[in-house]
mmCIF file of C-alpha atoms and ligand atoms in Angstrom:
data_model
loop_
_atom_site.group_PDB
_atom_site.id
_atom_site.type_symbol
_atom_site.label_atom_id
_atom_site.label_comp_id
_atom_site.label_asym_id
_atom_site.label_seq_id
_atom_site.Cartn_x
_atom_site.Cartn_y
_atom_site.Cartn_z
ATOM 1 C CA MET E 889 -52.857 -65.628 3.804
ATOM 2 C CA THR E 890 -55.172 -67.767 5.926
ATOM 3 C CA VAL E 891 -58.009 -65.942 7.589
ATOM 4 C CA ARG E 892 -57.760 -65.891 11.362
ATOM 5 C CA LYS E 893 -61.106 -65.723 12.965
ATOM 6 C CA ILE E 894 -62.058 -64.421 16.405
ATOM 7 C CA ALA E 895 -65.527 -65.046 17.801
ATOM 8 C CA VAL E 896 -66.492 -62.015 19.885
ATOM 9 C CA LEU E 897 -69.095 -62.618 22.595
ATOM 10 C CA PRO E 898 -69.674 -59.341 24.482
ATOM 11 C CA GLY E 899 -72.409 -60.767 26.729
ATOM 12 C CA ASP E 900 -74.144 -58.616 29.330
ATOM 13 C CA GLY E 901 -73.696 -55.755 31.773
ATOM 14 C CA ILE E 902 -70.352 -54.061 31.273
ATOM 15 C CA GLY E 903 -69.313 -56.814 28.809
ATOM 16 C CA PRO E 904 -70.076 -54.885 25.598
ATOM 17 C CA GLU E 905 -68.350 -51.669 26.642
ATOM 18 C CA ILE E 906 -65.135 -53.340 27.790
ATOM 19 C CA VAL E 907 -65.092 -55.602 24.720
ATOM 20 C CA ASP E 908 -65.313 -52.422 22.597
ATOM 21 C CA GLN E 909 -62.094 -51.213 24.221
ATOM 22 C CA ALA E 910 -60.327 -54.523 23.563
ATOM 23 C CA ILE E 911 -61.386 -54.323 19.908
ATOM 24 C CA LYS E 912 -60.048 -50.768 19.759
ATOM 25 C CA VAL E 913 -56.716 -52.079 20.983
ATOM 26 C CA LEU E 914 -56.898 -54.992 18.533
ATOM 27 C CA LYS E 915 -57.410 -52.544 15.658
ATOM 28 C CA ALA E 916 -54.336 -50.606 16.791
ATOM 29 C CA PHE E 917 -52.426 -53.903 16.987
ATOM 30 C CA GLU E 918 -53.503 -54.836 13.455
ATOM 31 C CA GLN E 919 -52.451 -51.455 12.164
ATOM 32 C CA LYS E 920 -49.124 -51.619 13.906
ATOM 33 C CA LEU E 921 -48.217 -55.054 12.581
ATOM 34 C CA SER E 922 -50.028 -54.754 9.229
ATOM 35 C CA ILE E 923 -52.077 -57.845 9.923
ATOM 36 C CA SER E 924 -55.769 -58.482 10.216
ATOM 37 C CA PHE E 925 -58.229 -60.735 11.961
ATOM 38 C CA GLU E 926 -61.787 -61.511 11.033
ATOM 39 C CA LEU E 927 -64.260 -60.768 13.819
ATOM 40 C CA GLU E 928 -67.690 -62.257 14.165
ATOM 41 C CA TYR E 929 -70.020 -61.251 16.995
ATOM 42 C CA ALA E 930 -72.556 -63.512 18.697
ATOM 43 C CA PRO E 931 -74.812 -63.346 21.752
ATOM 44 C CA ILE E 932 -74.225 -65.247 24.996
ATOM 45 C CA GLY E 933 -75.732 -65.102 28.504
ATOM 46 C CA GLY E 934 -78.630 -62.680 28.891
ATOM 47 C CA ALA E 935 -78.029 -61.457 25.329
ATOM 48 C CA GLY E 936 -78.575 -65.055 24.163
ATOM 49 C CA ILE E 937 -81.745 -65.317 26.228
ATOM 50 C CA ASP E 938 -83.035 -62.079 24.683
ATOM 51 C CA SER E 939 -82.236 -63.063 21.094
ATOM 52 C CA ASN E 940 -82.692 -66.841 21.079
ATOM 53 C CA GLY E 941 -84.395 -67.721 24.349
ATOM 54 C CA ILE E 942 -81.356 -69.586 25.735
ATOM 55 C CA PRO E 943 -78.049 -68.482 27.297
ATOM 56 C CA LEU E 944 -75.900 -70.355 24.776
ATOM 57 C CA PRO E 945 -77.524 -70.326 21.344
ATOM 58 C CA GLU E 946 -76.429 -73.165 19.062
ATOM 59 C CA SER E 947 -75.158 -70.643 16.495
ATOM 60 C CA THR E 948 -72.928 -69.001 19.123
ATOM 61 C CA LEU E 949 -71.393 -72.343 20.090
ATOM 62 C CA LYS E 950 -70.840 -73.328 16.436
ATOM 63 C CA LEU E 951 -69.194 -70.011 15.665
ATOM 64 C CA SER E 952 -66.960 -70.312 18.739
ATOM 65 C CA GLN E 953 -65.949 -73.869 17.910
ATOM 66 C CA ALA E 954 -65.061 -72.910 14.357
ATOM 67 C CA ALA E 955 -63.119 -69.772 15.356
ATOM 68 C CA ASP E 956 -59.404 -69.726 16.145
ATOM 69 C CA ALA E 957 -60.156 -68.036 19.451
ATOM 70 C CA VAL E 958 -63.054 -66.609 21.437
ATOM 71 C CA LEU E 959 -63.054 -63.206 23.160
ATOM 72 C CA LEU E 960 -65.714 -63.070 25.835
ATOM 73 C CA GLY E 961 -66.894 -60.086 27.883
ATOM 74 C CA ALA E 962 -69.041 -61.135 30.830
ATOM 75 C CA VAL E 963 -72.468 -62.613 31.463
ATOM 76 C CA GLY E 964 -75.283 -61.959 33.922
ATOM 77 C CA ASP E 965 -77.772 -59.255 34.822
ATOM 78 C CA TYR E 966 -80.200 -58.694 37.681
ATOM 79 C CA LYS E 967 -83.103 -58.788 35.300
ATOM 80 C CA TYR E 968 -82.671 -62.559 34.893
ATOM 81 C CA ASP E 969 -82.510 -63.241 38.638
ATOM 82 C CA ASP E 970 -85.990 -64.726 38.705
ATOM 83 C CA LEU E 971 -85.288 -67.263 35.978
ATOM 84 C CA ASP E 972 -84.872 -70.932 36.757
ATOM 85 C CA PRO E 973 -81.132 -71.366 37.616
ATOM 86 C CA ALA E 974 -80.843 -73.886 34.780
ATOM 87 C CA ILE E 975 -81.444 -71.182 32.148
ATOM 88 C CA ARG E 976 -79.830 -68.152 33.761
ATOM 89 C CA PRO E 977 -77.132 -66.197 31.863
ATOM 90 C CA GLU E 978 -74.302 -67.794 33.874
ATOM 91 C CA GLN E 979 -75.262 -71.142 32.338
ATOM 92 C CA GLY E 980 -74.187 -69.782 28.953
ATOM 93 C CA LEU E 981 -70.672 -69.363 30.256
ATOM 94 C CA LEU E 982 -70.580 -72.733 31.999
ATOM 95 C CA GLN E 983 -72.012 -74.468 28.947
ATOM 96 C CA ILE E 984 -69.536 -72.982 26.509
ATOM 97 C CA ARG E 985 -66.629 -73.895 28.812
ATOM 98 C CA LYS E 986 -67.906 -77.459 29.015
ATOM 99 C CA ALA E 987 -68.885 -77.839 25.353
ATOM 100 C CA MET E 988 -65.492 -76.604 24.175
ATOM 101 C CA ASN E 989 -63.708 -78.570 26.880
ATOM 102 C CA LEU E 990 -61.922 -75.467 28.180
ATOM 103 C CA TYR E 991 -60.604 -77.161 31.259
ATOM 104 C CA ALA E 992 -57.578 -74.991 32.072
ATOM 105 C CA ASN E 993 -58.194 -71.459 33.266
ATOM 106 C CA LEU E 994 -55.041 -69.374 33.612
ATOM 107 C CA ARG E 995 -55.359 -66.235 35.709
ATOM 108 C CA PRO E 996 -52.172 -64.179 35.973
ATOM 109 C CA ILE E 997 -51.891 -61.914 39.004
ATOM 110 C CA LYS E 998 -49.254 -59.264 38.715
ATOM 111 C CA ALA E 999 -48.657 -56.114 40.679
ATOM 112 C CA TYR E 1000 -48.042 -53.085 38.521
ATOM 113 C CA LYS E 1001 -45.670 -50.639 40.180
ATOM 114 C CA ALA E 1002 -47.898 -47.696 39.325
ATOM 115 C CA LEU E 1003 -50.759 -49.286 41.248
ATOM 116 C CA LEU E 1004 -48.925 -50.363 44.388
ATOM 117 C CA HIS E 1005 -50.848 -47.803 46.382
ATOM 118 C CA ALA E 1006 -54.187 -48.797 44.879
ATOM 119 C CA SER E 1007 -54.101 -52.138 46.694
ATOM 120 C CA THR E 1008 -55.704 -52.366 50.109
ATOM 121 C CA LEU E 1009 -52.553 -54.182 51.237
ATOM 122 C CA LYS E 1010 -49.263 -52.529 52.116
ATOM 123 C CA PRO E 1011 -47.113 -51.782 49.046
ATOM 124 C CA GLU E 1012 -44.210 -53.888 50.338
ATOM 125 C CA ILE E 1013 -46.507 -56.926 50.563
ATOM 126 C CA VAL E 1014 -47.717 -56.644 46.967
ATOM 127 C CA ASP E 1015 -44.638 -55.207 45.254
ATOM 128 C CA GLY E 1016 -43.224 -57.863 42.949
ATOM 129 C CA ILE E 1017 -46.013 -60.423 43.132
ATOM 130 C CA ASP E 1018 -46.304 -62.572 40.039
ATOM 131 C CA ILE E 1019 -48.708 -65.450 40.519
ATOM 132 C CA MET E 1020 -50.421 -67.673 37.993
ATOM 133 C CA VAL E 1021 -53.616 -69.285 39.207
ATOM 134 C CA VAL E 1022 -54.228 -72.493 37.232
ATOM 135 C CA ARG E 1023 -57.880 -73.201 37.893
ATOM 136 C CA GLU E 1024 -59.598 -76.403 36.756
ATOM 137 C CA LEU E 1025 -62.657 -75.159 34.871
ATOM 138 C CA THR E 1026 -64.924 -77.973 33.732
ATOM 139 C CA GLY E 1027 -65.293 -80.217 36.779
ATOM 140 C CA GLY E 1028 -66.049 -80.216 40.478
ATOM 141 C CA LEU E 1029 -69.093 -78.706 42.125
ATOM 142 C CA TYR E 1030 -70.040 -76.615 39.129
ATOM 143 C CA PHE E 1031 -70.809 -79.610 36.950
ATOM 144 C CA GLY E 1032 -71.218 -82.589 39.310
ATOM 145 C CA ARG E 1033 -74.518 -84.442 39.124
ATOM 146 C CA PRO E 1034 -76.901 -84.906 40.865
ATOM 147 C CA LYS E 1035 -77.608 -81.238 41.409
ATOM 148 C CA GLN E 1036 -81.047 -80.466 42.697
ATOM 149 C CA ARG E 1037 -83.139 -78.265 44.875
ATOM 150 C CA GLU E 1038 -86.198 -79.439 46.734
ATOM 151 C CA GLU E 1039 -88.506 -77.903 49.278
ATOM 152 C CA ARG E 1040 -86.431 -78.746 52.361
ATOM 153 C CA ASN E 1041 -83.038 -79.724 50.989
ATOM 154 C CA ALA E 1042 -80.608 -79.006 48.191
ATOM 155 C CA LEU E 1043 -77.729 -80.946 46.721
ATOM 156 C CA ASP E 1044 -74.580 -80.271 44.704
ATOM 157 C CA THR E 1045 -72.040 -82.947 43.874
ATOM 158 C CA MET E 1046 -68.286 -82.543 44.075
ATOM 159 C CA THR E 1047 -66.747 -85.012 41.674
ATOM 160 C CA TYR E 1048 -63.456 -85.388 39.807
ATOM 161 C CA THR E 1049 -62.103 -88.121 37.575
ATOM 162 C CA TYR E 1050 -58.471 -89.200 37.487
ATOM 163 C CA GLU E 1051 -58.082 -87.813 33.964
ATOM 164 C CA GLU E 1052 -59.534 -84.418 34.859
ATOM 165 C CA ILE E 1053 -57.024 -83.941 37.659
ATOM 166 C CA GLU E 1054 -54.120 -85.387 35.721
ATOM 167 C CA ARG E 1055 -54.507 -83.053 32.743
ATOM 168 C CA ILE E 1056 -54.814 -79.869 34.813
ATOM 169 C CA ALA E 1057 -51.801 -80.922 36.898
ATOM 170 C CA HIS E 1058 -49.768 -81.227 33.689
ATOM 171 C CA VAL E 1059 -50.833 -77.697 32.730
ATOM 172 C CA ALA E 1060 -49.732 -76.376 36.130
ATOM 173 C CA PHE E 1061 -46.311 -78.048 36.016
ATOM 174 C CA LYS E 1062 -45.694 -76.999 32.401
ATOM 175 C CA THR E 1063 -46.706 -73.444 33.290
ATOM 176 C CA ALA E 1064 -44.332 -73.460 36.269
ATOM 177 C CA GLN E 1065 -41.462 -74.703 34.092
ATOM 178 C CA LYS E 1066 -41.723 -71.467 32.108
ATOM 179 C CA ARG E 1067 -41.886 -69.324 35.272
ATOM 180 C CA GLY E 1068 -40.648 -69.679 38.830
ATOM 181 C CA LYS E 1069 -40.654 -73.523 38.838
ATOM 182 C CA LYS E 1070 -42.911 -73.812 41.874
ATOM 183 C CA VAL E 1071 -46.408 -75.276 42.090
ATOM 184 C CA CYS E 1072 -48.553 -74.973 45.189
ATOM 185 C CA SER E 1073 -51.535 -77.291 44.871
ATOM 186 C CA VAL E 1074 -54.553 -76.169 46.848
ATOM 187 C CA ASP E 1075 -56.997 -78.639 48.346
ATOM 188 C CA LYS E 1076 -58.978 -79.546 51.434
ATOM 189 C CA ALA E 1077 -57.463 -82.994 51.826
ATOM 190 C CA ASN E 1078 -58.058 -82.985 55.589
ATOM 191 C CA VAL E 1079 -61.781 -83.250 54.898
ATOM 192 C CA LEU E 1080 -62.739 -83.976 51.288
ATOM 193 C CA ALA E 1081 -62.339 -87.266 49.407
ATOM 194 C CA THR E 1082 -62.003 -85.406 46.092
ATOM 195 C CA SER E 1083 -59.124 -83.431 47.618
ATOM 196 C CA GLN E 1084 -57.304 -86.530 48.873
ATOM 197 C CA PHE E 1085 -57.660 -87.987 45.382
ATOM 198 C CA TRP E 1086 -56.480 -84.665 43.897
ATOM 199 C CA ARG E 1087 -53.372 -84.619 46.082
ATOM 200 C CA ASP E 1088 -52.384 -88.196 45.180
ATOM 201 C CA ILE E 1089 -52.736 -87.557 41.447
ATOM 202 C CA VAL E 1090 -50.855 -84.259 41.584
ATOM 203 C CA GLU E 1091 -48.033 -86.128 43.390
ATOM 204 C CA ALA E 1092 -48.027 -88.806 40.691
ATOM 205 C CA VAL E 1093 -47.931 -86.289 37.828
ATOM 206 C CA HIS E 1094 -45.158 -84.384 39.608
ATOM 207 C CA LYS E 1095 -42.808 -87.337 39.005
ATOM 208 C CA ASP E 1096 -42.505 -86.149 35.372
ATOM 209 C CA TYR E 1097 -41.391 -82.681 36.465
ATOM 210 C CA SER E 1098 -38.349 -83.013 38.688
ATOM 211 C CA ASP E 1099 -37.341 -79.418 37.909
ATOM 212 C CA VAL E 1100 -40.501 -78.061 39.549
ATOM 213 C CA ALA E 1101 -40.941 -77.858 43.331
ATOM 214 C CA LEU E 1102 -44.357 -79.018 44.525
ATOM 215 C CA SER E 1103 -46.082 -78.071 47.755
ATOM 216 C CA HIS E 1104 -49.632 -78.610 48.983
ATOM 217 C CA MET E 1105 -51.763 -76.214 50.945
ATOM 218 C CA TYR E 1106 -55.236 -76.412 52.421
ATOM 219 C CA VAL E 1107 -57.559 -73.911 50.818
ATOM 220 C CA ASP E 1108 -58.339 -72.049 54.036
ATOM 221 C CA ASN E 1109 -54.642 -71.589 54.695
ATOM 222 C CA ALA E 1110 -54.080 -70.538 51.063
ATOM 223 C CA ALA E 1111 -56.728 -67.824 51.456
ATOM 224 C CA MET E 1112 -54.861 -66.544 54.491
ATOM 225 C CA GLN E 1113 -51.366 -66.847 52.973
ATOM 226 C CA LEU E 1114 -52.435 -64.881 49.889
ATOM 227 C CA ILE E 1115 -52.975 -61.889 52.131
ATOM 228 C CA ARG E 1116 -50.147 -62.582 54.583
ATOM 229 C CA ASN E 1117 -47.330 -63.247 52.130
ATOM 230 C CA PRO E 1118 -48.465 -63.466 48.499
ATOM 231 C CA LYS E 1119 -44.920 -63.417 47.149
ATOM 232 C CA GLN E 1120 -44.367 -67.007 48.292
ATOM 233 C CA PHE E 1121 -46.531 -68.206 45.371
ATOM 234 C CA ASP E 1122 -45.593 -68.892 41.776
ATOM 235 C CA VAL E 1123 -48.211 -71.253 40.283
ATOM 236 C CA LEU E 1124 -51.305 -71.930 42.368
ATOM 237 C CA LEU E 1125 -53.091 -75.068 41.177
ATOM 238 C CA THR E 1126 -56.735 -75.349 42.205
ATOM 239 C CA GLU E 1127 -59.943 -77.174 41.479
ATOM 240 C CA ASN E 1128 -62.844 -75.191 40.039
ATOM 241 C CA THR E 1129 -64.605 -73.673 43.060
ATOM 242 C CA PHE E 1130 -61.455 -73.013 45.097
ATOM 243 C CA GLY E 1131 -59.937 -71.280 42.064
ATOM 244 C CA ASP E 1132 -63.004 -69.128 41.570
ATOM 245 C CA ILE E 1133 -62.794 -67.889 45.133
ATOM 246 C CA LEU E 1134 -59.026 -67.545 45.452
ATOM 247 C CA SER E 1135 -58.659 -65.716 42.147
ATOM 248 C CA ASP E 1136 -61.131 -63.017 43.204
ATOM 249 C CA GLU E 1137 -59.217 -62.702 46.441
ATOM 250 C CA ALA E 1138 -55.861 -62.582 44.659
ATOM 251 C CA SER E 1139 -57.107 -59.939 42.244
ATOM 252 C CA MET E 1140 -57.224 -57.438 45.068
ATOM 253 C CA LEU E 1141 -53.462 -57.748 45.382
ATOM 254 C CA THR E 1142 -53.270 -55.978 42.021
ATOM 255 C CA GLY E 1143 -55.488 -53.174 43.251
ATOM 256 C CA SER E 1144 -58.685 -54.156 41.471
ATOM 257 C CA LEU E 1145 -60.629 -57.065 40.074
ATOM 258 C CA GLY E 1146 -60.794 -54.926 36.960
ATOM 259 C CA MET E 1147 -57.128 -55.699 36.278
ATOM 260 C CA LEU E 1148 -57.338 -59.479 36.054
ATOM 261 C CA PRO E 1149 -57.440 -61.216 32.654
ATOM 262 C CA SER E 1150 -57.803 -64.920 32.001
ATOM 263 C CA ALA E 1151 -57.357 -67.571 29.358
ATOM 264 C CA SER E 1152 -59.506 -70.698 29.295
ATOM 265 C CA LEU E 1153 -57.686 -73.331 27.303
ATOM 266 C CA GLY E 1154 -58.820 -76.718 26.064
ATOM 267 C CA ALA E 1155 -57.856 -79.546 23.790
ATOM 268 C CA GLU E 1156 -57.573 -79.058 20.003
ATOM 269 C CA ASN E 1157 -56.323 -75.490 20.477
ATOM 270 C CA HIS E 1158 -59.727 -74.304 21.601
ATOM 271 C CA ALA E 1159 -59.394 -71.201 23.710
ATOM 272 C CA MET E 1160 -61.511 -68.461 25.176
ATOM 273 C CA TYR E 1161 -60.229 -65.259 26.733
ATOM 274 C CA GLU E 1162 -62.262 -63.456 29.330
ATOM 275 C CA PRO E 1163 -61.723 -61.093 32.233
ATOM 276 C CA SER E 1164 -61.848 -62.820 35.604
ATOM 277 C CA HIS E 1165 -64.482 -60.402 36.829
ATOM 278 C CA GLY E 1166 -68.218 -60.512 36.260
ATOM 279 C CA SER E 1167 -70.708 -58.359 34.360
ATOM 280 C CA ALA E 1168 -71.172 -55.695 37.093
ATOM 281 C CA PRO E 1169 -74.668 -54.765 35.860
ATOM 282 C CA LYS E 1170 -74.945 -51.845 38.216
ATOM 283 C CA TYR E 1171 -72.186 -50.075 36.284
ATOM 284 C CA ALA E 1172 -73.364 -51.082 32.798
ATOM 285 C CA GLY E 1173 -73.612 -48.365 30.180
ATOM 286 C CA GLN E 1174 -72.020 -45.700 32.380
ATOM 287 C CA ASN E 1175 -68.577 -45.558 30.762
ATOM 288 C CA LYS E 1176 -67.155 -46.079 34.233
ATOM 289 C CA VAL E 1177 -65.462 -49.458 34.613
ATOM 290 C CA ASN E 1178 -61.894 -50.495 33.984
ATOM 291 C CA PRO E 1179 -61.361 -52.264 30.636
ATOM 292 C CA ILE E 1180 -57.809 -53.430 31.408
ATOM 293 C CA ALA E 1181 -58.762 -57.020 32.352
ATOM 294 C CA GLN E 1182 -60.479 -57.353 28.974
ATOM 295 C CA ILE E 1183 -57.593 -55.723 27.113
ATOM 296 C CA MET E 1184 -55.051 -57.972 28.847
ATOM 297 C CA SER E 1185 -57.262 -60.971 27.980
ATOM 298 C CA LEU E 1186 -56.865 -59.911 24.358
ATOM 299 C CA ALA E 1187 -53.087 -59.808 24.871
ATOM 300 C CA MET E 1188 -53.226 -63.376 26.242
ATOM 301 C CA MET E 1189 -55.141 -64.374 23.105
ATOM 302 C CA LEU E 1190 -52.600 -62.860 20.734
ATOM 303 C CA ASP E 1191 -49.860 -64.696 22.605
ATOM 304 C CA HIS E 1192 -51.408 -68.141 23.242
ATOM 305 C CA SER E 1193 -53.697 -68.559 20.246
ATOM 306 C CA PHE E 1194 -51.859 -66.659 17.546
ATOM 307 C CA GLY E 1195 -48.206 -66.897 18.570
ATOM 308 C CA TYR E 1196 -47.636 -63.138 18.834
ATOM 309 C CA THR E 1197 -45.762 -63.595 22.072
ATOM 310 C CA LYS E 1198 -43.339 -60.688 21.792
ATOM 311 C CA GLU E 1199 -45.849 -58.439 20.095
ATOM 312 C CA ALA E 1200 -48.539 -59.045 22.724
ATOM 313 C CA GLN E 1201 -46.097 -57.754 25.300
ATOM 314 C CA LEU E 1202 -46.461 -54.388 23.598
ATOM 315 C CA ILE E 1203 -50.048 -54.311 24.800
ATOM 316 C CA GLU E 1204 -48.899 -54.832 28.354
ATOM 317 C CA GLN E 1205 -46.261 -52.143 27.855
ATOM 318 C CA ALA E 1206 -48.972 -49.794 26.588
ATOM 319 C CA VAL E 1207 -51.031 -50.546 29.712
ATOM 320 C CA VAL E 1208 -48.029 -49.911 31.953
ATOM 321 C CA HIS E 1209 -47.319 -46.710 30.062
ATOM 322 C CA VAL E 1210 -50.782 -45.240 30.619
ATOM 323 C CA LEU E 1211 -50.776 -46.335 34.256
ATOM 324 C CA ASN E 1212 -47.411 -44.639 34.715
ATOM 325 C CA GLN E 1213 -48.890 -41.501 33.161
ATOM 326 C CA GLY E 1214 -51.514 -41.569 35.895
ATOM 327 C CA VAL E 1215 -54.495 -42.483 33.710
ATOM 328 C CA ARG E 1216 -56.985 -44.106 36.092
ATOM 329 C CA THR E 1217 -60.472 -45.488 36.047
ATOM 330 C CA TYR E 1218 -62.307 -45.071 39.352
ATOM 331 C CA ASP E 1219 -61.371 -48.501 40.722
ATOM 332 C CA ILE E 1220 -57.610 -47.888 40.606
ATOM 333 C CA ALA E 1221 -57.533 -44.194 41.419
ATOM 334 C CA GLU E 1222 -56.008 -42.884 44.594
ATOM 335 C CA PRO E 1223 -57.649 -40.023 46.420
ATOM 336 C CA GLY E 1224 -57.286 -36.802 44.468
ATOM 337 C CA GLN E 1225 -56.382 -38.454 41.161
ATOM 338 C CA ALA E 1226 -58.338 -37.541 38.029
ATOM 339 C CA ILE E 1227 -60.629 -40.312 36.836
ATOM 340 C CA VAL E 1228 -61.245 -41.290 33.215
ATOM 341 C CA GLY E 1229 -64.020 -43.417 31.754
ATOM 342 C CA THR E 1230 -63.914 -46.830 30.098
ATOM 343 C CA ALA E 1231 -63.633 -45.437 26.556
ATOM 344 C CA GLU E 1232 -60.920 -42.921 27.480
ATOM 345 C CA MET E 1233 -58.849 -45.697 29.072
ATOM 346 C CA GLY E 1234 -59.292 -47.762 25.882
ATOM 347 C CA ASP E 1235 -58.280 -44.785 23.734
ATOM 348 C CA ALA E 1236 -55.202 -44.096 25.851
ATOM 349 C CA ILE E 1237 -54.004 -47.706 25.648
ATOM 350 C CA ALA E 1238 -54.632 -47.959 21.885
ATOM 351 C CA LYS E 1239 -52.746 -44.687 21.346
ATOM 352 C CA ALA E 1240 -49.839 -45.781 23.537
ATOM 353 C CA LEU E 1241 -49.659 -49.050 21.606
ATOM 354 C CA LEU E 1242 -49.433 -47.242 18.291
ATOM 355 C CA GLU E 1243 -46.704 -44.979 19.606
ATOM 356 C CA LEU E 1244 -44.485 -47.699 21.093
ATOM 357 C CA PRO E 1245 -41.614 -48.894 18.910
ATOM 358 C CA ALA E 1246 -42.594 -52.114 17.119
ATOM 359 C CA PRO E 1247 -40.627 -55.280 17.965
ATOM 360 C CA VAL E 1248 -37.891 -56.054 15.469
ATOM 361 C CA SER E 1249 -39.360 -59.226 14.019
ATOM 362 C CA ALA E 1250 -43.124 -59.295 13.749
ATOM 363 C CA SER E 1251 -43.819 -63.004 13.223
HETATM 364 C C1 IPM T 569 -65.616 -66.530 36.950
HETATM 365 C C2 IPM T 569 -67.060 -66.231 37.264
HETATM 366 C C3 IPM T 569 -67.935 -67.416 36.808
HETATM 367 C C4 IPM T 569 -67.441 -68.643 37.561
HETATM 368 C C5 IPM T 569 -69.436 -67.196 37.002
HETATM 369 C C6 IPM T 569 -69.918 -65.958 36.280
HETATM 370 C C7 IPM T 569 -70.232 -68.395 36.580
HETATM 371 O O1 IPM T 569 -67.205 -65.955 38.609
HETATM 372 O O2 IPM T 569 -65.298 -66.736 35.759
HETATM 373 O O3 IPM T 569 -64.814 -66.553 37.890
HETATM 374 O O4 IPM T 569 -67.852 -68.882 38.695
HETATM 375 O O5 IPM T 569 -66.628 -69.383 37.007
HETATM 376 MG MG1 MG T 570 -65.407 -65.841 39.690
#
């Protein structure tokens, strides 16, 4: 049997401890299906700076490019705050996204029934939401040049090419075809040239997808609508910065940023799976944070990169099962509920996975 290799990049802050929980669940998955993956660990972000002096060591990139998929924790820590922005931990993440051409970031936002009361919004507003944010990940303000800081001014550049917009629009429409068949494209076309360009190209690409309904929304309105009536959305298509902001906002619909996984997909089957949240250094090493975003990122990996679509759903079922049992990390607990740590949540999900009936045909 061919060896299937996963590059594991725990990173910084809470990254290592939540990645440990995802690996626990992966081991349970392997046991359940009698399969195995080869794991190889490498440093990124602050861990890369500590070991190799740079946030994305060459060996980490090579390993990731050669692997069938990459599982990433999170990057960043206060202790690097004084470094030149060009070599801070976050650059490791941006560089690996760019170098592997991971231009499509899929961030599913789903309300779990058991957590309806954990959201700061009214249960009837969040009950039933099922949104997929399709965020462009390798363009826009994050990567535009020139980018510079001087004594009395600073400059970032917002730039997009036709091809960059076209390919992410295809991803959004294809994603919508498999879901609710609606795309809402977010922009600021009343002000920005890149947004006017974006809107025109999204319209042009839409001609290939007559079964999908397309609407456009200004980003400020989208931020408001996500809170007012989130159920109106199916696929939300955004450029890089807007998607970064809106996905953090949307995560709160699910009760916690700690619930939100993501898949960053590129050409040539390159793919990296990472929680949408950051490295939360203030909680690092305390066995406190919620590992579910990382565990659900693993489930996305098993589905997208390895074709275990039905089987990966077992991981989600295991998550739902433990949530229904009332197992809660601090971020999703309601007043009076007992709180478990990161490792206990990982244990509970791995155990639930092993105990669920296996799907009939493990492919
Ligand atoms: C995310 C994060 C990153 C981003 C940071 C850590 C660079 O916020 O994945 O959403 O802005 O893309
Ligand atoms: Mg973000």
